[in-house]
PDB file of C-alpha atoms in Angstrom:
ATOM      1  CA  UNK A 292      12.709  19.402 -52.921  1.00 48.00           C
ATOM      2  CA  UNK A 293      14.358  20.742 -56.061  1.00 51.00           C
ATOM      3  CA  UNK A 294      17.847  19.873 -57.173  1.00 62.00           C
ATOM      4  CA  UNK A 295      20.137  22.808 -57.665  1.00 72.00           C
ATOM      5  CA  UNK A 296      22.840  22.461 -60.303  1.00 74.00           C
ATOM      6  CA  UNK A 297      25.634  24.988 -60.023  1.00 80.00           C
ATOM      7  CA  UNK A 298      26.733  26.817 -63.184  1.00 76.00           C
ATOM      8  CA  UNK A 299      30.125  25.099 -63.077  1.00 70.00           C
ATOM      9  CA  UNK A 300      28.468  21.678 -62.831  1.00 74.00           C
ATOM     10  CA  UNK A 301      26.144  22.596 -65.709  1.00 74.00           C
ATOM     11  CA  UNK A 302      29.167  23.510 -67.876  1.00 73.00           C
ATOM     12  CA  UNK A 303      30.806  20.195 -66.981  1.00 69.00           C
ATOM     13  CA  UNK A 304      27.675  18.281 -67.960  1.00 69.00           C
ATOM     14  CA  UNK A 305      27.426  20.195 -71.248  1.00 74.00           C
ATOM     15  CA  UNK A 306      31.078  19.493 -72.104  1.00 73.00           C
ATOM     16  CA  UNK A 307      30.618  15.809 -71.263  1.00 72.00           C
ATOM     17  CA  UNK A 308      27.487  15.661 -73.434  1.00 73.00           C
ATOM     18  CA  UNK A 309      29.288  17.307 -76.377  1.00 73.00           C
ATOM     19  CA  UNK A 310      32.313  15.013 -76.037  1.00 73.00           C
ATOM     20  CA  UNK A 311      30.196  11.877 -75.951  1.00 75.00           C
ATOM     21  CA  UNK A 312      28.186  12.862 -79.034  1.00 78.00           C
ATOM     22  CA  UNK A 313      30.443  15.010 -81.233  1.00 84.00           C
ATOM     23  CA  UNK A 314      33.222  13.495 -83.314  1.00 86.00           C
ATOM     24  CA  UNK A 315      34.652  16.975 -83.982  1.00 89.00           C
ATOM     25  CA  UNK A 316      34.689  17.675 -80.244  1.00 87.00           C
ATOM     26  CA  UNK A 317      36.560  14.428 -79.655  1.00 89.00           C
ATOM     27  CA  UNK A 318      39.067  15.238 -82.398  1.00 90.00           C
ATOM     28  CA  UNK A 319      39.566  18.660 -80.801  1.00 89.00           C
ATOM     29  CA  UNK A 320      40.125  16.972 -77.415  1.00 89.00           C
ATOM     30  CA  UNK A 321      42.771  14.660 -78.893  1.00 91.00           C
ATOM     31  CA  UNK A 322      44.522  17.621 -80.534  1.00 92.00           C
ATOM     32  CA  UNK A 323      44.299  19.527 -77.234  1.00 93.00           C
ATOM     33  CA  UNK A 324      46.086  16.691 -75.403  1.00 93.00           C
ATOM     34  CA  UNK A 325      48.725  16.662 -78.148  1.00 93.00           C
ATOM     35  CA  UNK A 326      49.264  20.426 -77.825  1.00 95.00           C
ATOM     36  CA  UNK A 327      49.466  20.211 -74.015  1.00 96.00           C
ATOM     37  CA  UNK A 328      52.045  17.443 -74.451  1.00 94.00           C
ATOM     38  CA  UNK A 329      54.022  19.675 -76.826  1.00 94.00           C
ATOM     39  CA  UNK A 330      53.900  22.500 -74.286  1.00 96.00           C
ATOM     40  CA  UNK A 331      55.060  20.248 -71.445  1.00 95.00           C
ATOM     41  CA  UNK A 332      57.947  18.899 -73.547  1.00 94.00           C
ATOM     42  CA  UNK A 333      59.063  22.382 -74.612  1.00 95.00           C
ATOM     43  CA  UNK A 334      58.936  23.744 -71.049  1.00 96.00           C
ATOM     44  CA  UNK A 335      60.580  20.749 -69.346  1.00 95.00           C
ATOM     45  CA  UNK A 336      62.897  19.880 -72.259  1.00 93.00           C
ATOM     46  CA  UNK A 337      61.942  16.205 -72.051  1.00 90.00           C
ATOM     47  CA  UNK A 338      63.628  14.079 -74.739  1.00 90.00           C
ATOM     48  CA  UNK A 339      60.309  12.709 -76.062  1.00 89.00           C
ATOM     49  CA  UNK A 340      57.878  13.952 -78.707  1.00 90.00           C
ATOM     50  CA  UNK A 341      54.980  16.053 -77.475  1.00 90.00           C
ATOM     51  CA  UNK A 342      52.504  13.524 -78.832  1.00 89.00           C
ATOM     52  CA  UNK A 343      53.959  10.854 -76.561  1.00 90.00           C
ATOM     53  CA  UNK A 344      53.669  13.164 -73.550  1.00 93.00           C
ATOM     54  CA  UNK A 345      50.070  13.863 -74.561  1.00 93.00           C
ATOM     55  CA  UNK A 346      49.354  10.138 -74.762  1.00 91.00           C
ATOM     56  CA  UNK A 347      50.730   9.678 -71.243  1.00 92.00           C
ATOM     57  CA  UNK A 348      48.368  12.416 -70.048  1.00 93.00           C
ATOM     58  CA  UNK A 349      45.449  10.622 -71.717  1.00 92.00           C
ATOM     59  CA  UNK A 350      46.546   7.301 -70.205  1.00 91.00           C
ATOM     60  CA  UNK A 351      46.784   8.814 -66.723  1.00 92.00           C
ATOM     61  CA  UNK A 352      43.327  10.373 -67.050  1.00 90.00           C
ATOM     62  CA  UNK A 353      41.820   7.126 -68.337  1.00 88.00           C
ATOM     63  CA  UNK A 354      43.378   5.048 -65.548  1.00 89.00           C
ATOM     64  CA  UNK A 355      42.303   7.559 -62.882  1.00 91.00           C
ATOM     65  CA  UNK A 356      38.741   7.621 -64.195  1.00 86.00           C
ATOM     66  CA  UNK A 357      38.787  11.383 -64.855  1.00 86.00           C
ATOM     67  CA  UNK A 358      38.352  10.708 -68.584  1.00 86.00           C
ATOM     68  CA  UNK A 359      36.089   8.079 -70.049  1.00 84.00           C
ATOM     69  CA  UNK A 360      36.947   6.149 -73.183  1.00 85.00           C
ATOM     70  CA  UNK A 361      33.651   7.121 -74.802  1.00 84.00           C
ATOM     71  CA  UNK A 362      34.830  10.756 -74.674  1.00 84.00           C
ATOM     72  CA  UNK A 363      37.534  10.026 -77.260  1.00 86.00           C
ATOM     73  CA  UNK A 364      36.490   6.850 -79.058  1.00 88.00           C
ATOM     74  CA  UNK A 365      34.827   8.292 -82.181  1.00 88.00           C
ATOM     75  CA  UNK A 366      37.577  10.865 -82.737  1.00 88.00           C
ATOM     76  CA  UNK A 367      40.297   8.234 -82.322  1.00 88.00           C
ATOM     77  CA  UNK A 368      38.539   5.932 -84.786  1.00 90.00           C
ATOM     78  CA  UNK A 369      38.437   8.762 -87.328  1.00 89.00           C
ATOM     79  CA  UNK A 370      42.191   9.349 -86.939  1.00 87.00           C
ATOM     80  CA  UNK A 371      42.867   5.638 -87.447  1.00 87.00           C
ATOM     81  CA  UNK A 372      40.559   5.465 -90.478  1.00 88.00           C
ATOM     82  CA  UNK A 373      42.283   8.452 -92.107  1.00 88.00           C
ATOM     83  CA  UNK A 374      45.823   7.499 -91.092  1.00 82.00           C
ATOM     84  CA  UNK A 375      46.934   6.975 -94.684  1.00 78.00           C
ATOM     85  CA  UNK A 376      46.338  10.665 -95.437  1.00 78.00           C
ATOM     86  CA  UNK A 377      48.964  11.575 -92.860  1.00 76.00           C
ATOM     87  CA  UNK A 378      51.605   9.378 -94.558  1.00 73.00           C
ATOM     88  CA  UNK A 379      51.081  10.311 -98.230  1.00 74.00           C
ATOM     89  CA  UNK A 380      52.989  13.650 -98.052  1.00 73.00           C
ATOM     90  CA  UNK A 381      55.959  11.905 -96.400  1.00 70.00           C
ATOM     91  CA  UNK A 382      56.061   9.215 -99.096  1.00 71.00           C
ATOM     92  CA  UNK A 383      55.940  11.823-101.858  1.00 73.00           C
ATOM     93  CA  UNK A 384      58.798  13.741-100.224  1.00 72.00           C
ATOM     94  CA  UNK A 385      60.930  10.578-100.126  1.00 70.00           C
ATOM     95  CA  UNK A 386      60.423  10.063-103.869  1.00 73.00           C
ATOM     96  CA  UNK A 387      62.235  13.369-104.508  1.00 76.00           C
ATOM     97  CA  UNK A 388      65.464  11.993-102.984  1.00 74.00           C
ATOM     98  CA  UNK A 389      67.147   9.323-105.123  1.00 71.00           C
ATOM     99  CA  UNK A 390      69.799   8.610-102.462  1.00 72.00           C
ATOM    100  CA  UNK A 391      67.201   6.644-100.510  1.00 71.00           C
ATOM    101  CA  UNK A 392      67.188   3.950-103.194  1.00 72.00           C
ATOM    102  CA  UNK A 393      70.776   2.775-102.417  1.00 79.00           C
ATOM    103  CA  UNK A 394      72.507   1.680 -99.203  1.00 84.00           C
ATOM    104  CA  UNK A 395      71.061   4.582 -97.239  1.00 82.00           C
ATOM    105  CA  UNK A 396      67.587   3.426 -98.213  1.00 80.00           C
ATOM    106  CA  UNK A 397      68.329  -0.121 -97.019  1.00 87.00           C
ATOM    107  CA  UNK A 398      69.539   1.191 -93.671  1.00 90.00           C
ATOM    108  CA  UNK A 399      66.411   3.291 -93.307  1.00 86.00           C
ATOM    109  CA  UNK A 400      64.252   0.313 -94.298  1.00 88.00           C
ATOM    110  CA  UNK A 401      65.957  -1.832 -91.638  1.00 93.00           C
ATOM    111  CA  UNK A 402      65.283   0.830 -89.000  1.00 94.00           C
ATOM    112  CA  UNK A 403      61.637   1.040 -90.104  1.00 93.00           C
ATOM    113  CA  UNK A 404      61.164  -2.750 -89.984  1.00 94.00           C
ATOM    114  CA  UNK A 405      62.848  -3.119 -86.577  1.00 96.00           C
ATOM    115  CA  UNK A 406      61.002  -0.075 -85.229  1.00 95.00           C
ATOM    116  CA  UNK A 407      57.655  -1.374 -86.481  1.00 94.00           C
ATOM    117  CA  UNK A 408      58.294  -4.776 -84.914  1.00 95.00           C
ATOM    118  CA  UNK A 409      59.228  -3.106 -81.614  1.00 95.00           C
ATOM    119  CA  UNK A 410      56.070  -0.968 -81.665  1.00 94.00           C
ATOM    120  CA  UNK A 411      53.937  -4.026 -82.439  1.00 95.00           C
ATOM    121  CA  UNK A 412      55.533  -5.964 -79.577  1.00 95.00           C
ATOM    122  CA  UNK A 413      55.120  -3.153 -77.041  1.00 94.00           C
ATOM    123  CA  UNK A 414      51.532  -2.563 -78.187  1.00 94.00           C
ATOM    124  CA  UNK A 415      50.703  -6.256 -77.806  1.00 94.00           C
ATOM    125  CA  UNK A 416      52.202  -6.294 -74.313  1.00 94.00           C
ATOM    126  CA  UNK A 417      50.310  -3.125 -73.328  1.00 93.00           C
ATOM    127  CA  UNK A 418      47.002  -4.495 -74.640  1.00 91.00           C
ATOM    128  CA  UNK A 419      47.599  -7.791 -72.853  1.00 91.00           C
ATOM    129  CA  UNK A 420      48.413  -5.948 -69.622  1.00 90.00           C
ATOM    130  CA  UNK A 421      45.311  -3.764 -69.949  1.00 87.00           C
ATOM    131  CA  UNK A 422      43.097  -6.762 -70.702  1.00 87.00           C
ATOM    132  CA  UNK A 423      44.421  -8.657 -67.683  1.00 88.00           C
ATOM    133  CA  UNK A 424      43.838  -5.595 -65.516  1.00 86.00           C
ATOM    134  CA  UNK A 425      40.246  -5.346 -66.781  1.00 85.00           C
ATOM    135  CA  UNK A 426      39.748  -9.059 -66.067  1.00 86.00           C
ATOM    136  CA  UNK A 427      40.920  -8.562 -62.483  1.00 85.00           C
ATOM    137  CA  UNK A 428      38.497  -5.680 -62.013  1.00 83.00           C
ATOM    138  CA  UNK A 429      35.655  -7.750 -63.459  1.00 80.00           C
ATOM    139  CA  UNK A 430      34.931  -5.398 -66.380  1.00 73.00           C
ATOM    140  CA  UNK A 431      35.535  -8.124 -68.982  1.00 68.00           C
ATOM    141  CA  UNK A 432      34.654 -11.803 -68.924  1.00 68.00           C
ATOM    142  CA  UNK A 433      36.401 -14.614 -70.737  1.00 64.00           C
ATOM    143  CA  UNK A 434      34.431 -16.266 -73.521  1.00 63.00           C
ATOM    144  CA  UNK A 435      35.167 -19.795 -74.706  1.00 53.00           C
ATOM    145  CA  UNK A 436      36.015 -20.133 -78.395  1.00 53.00           C
ATOM    146  CA  UNK A 437      33.070 -21.440 -80.343  1.00 47.00           C
TER     147      UNK A 437
END
């Protein structure tokens, strides 16, 4: 008895293999989700950035099991490791505008600090929620502090 793999199934297995092994493939997948999010936002006129819509797509696929974390992990780690490169041009552009040093700059700084604190709080709550959900499903076990 021989197993017959359909061409479509073979393509799916090849894509899965490439995504699990190739950092460039994972980076391309992340960018693809971002671009799909941008398209959805432009078509539906949602008042959110396309990247946020793309992240919701990724979250839905991860929760549904259609996408595995290993398919994006290396690419996401690369983005996090190189995050500073994405901020340097913005910082250099700010240095060209002296008005940001006065009261306007303080207002912007306050917005940045409050926004960062809000993002940190929401991230902590989301991680805690996800961890508790994984505990309930038995995918993670509690370890006593040593």
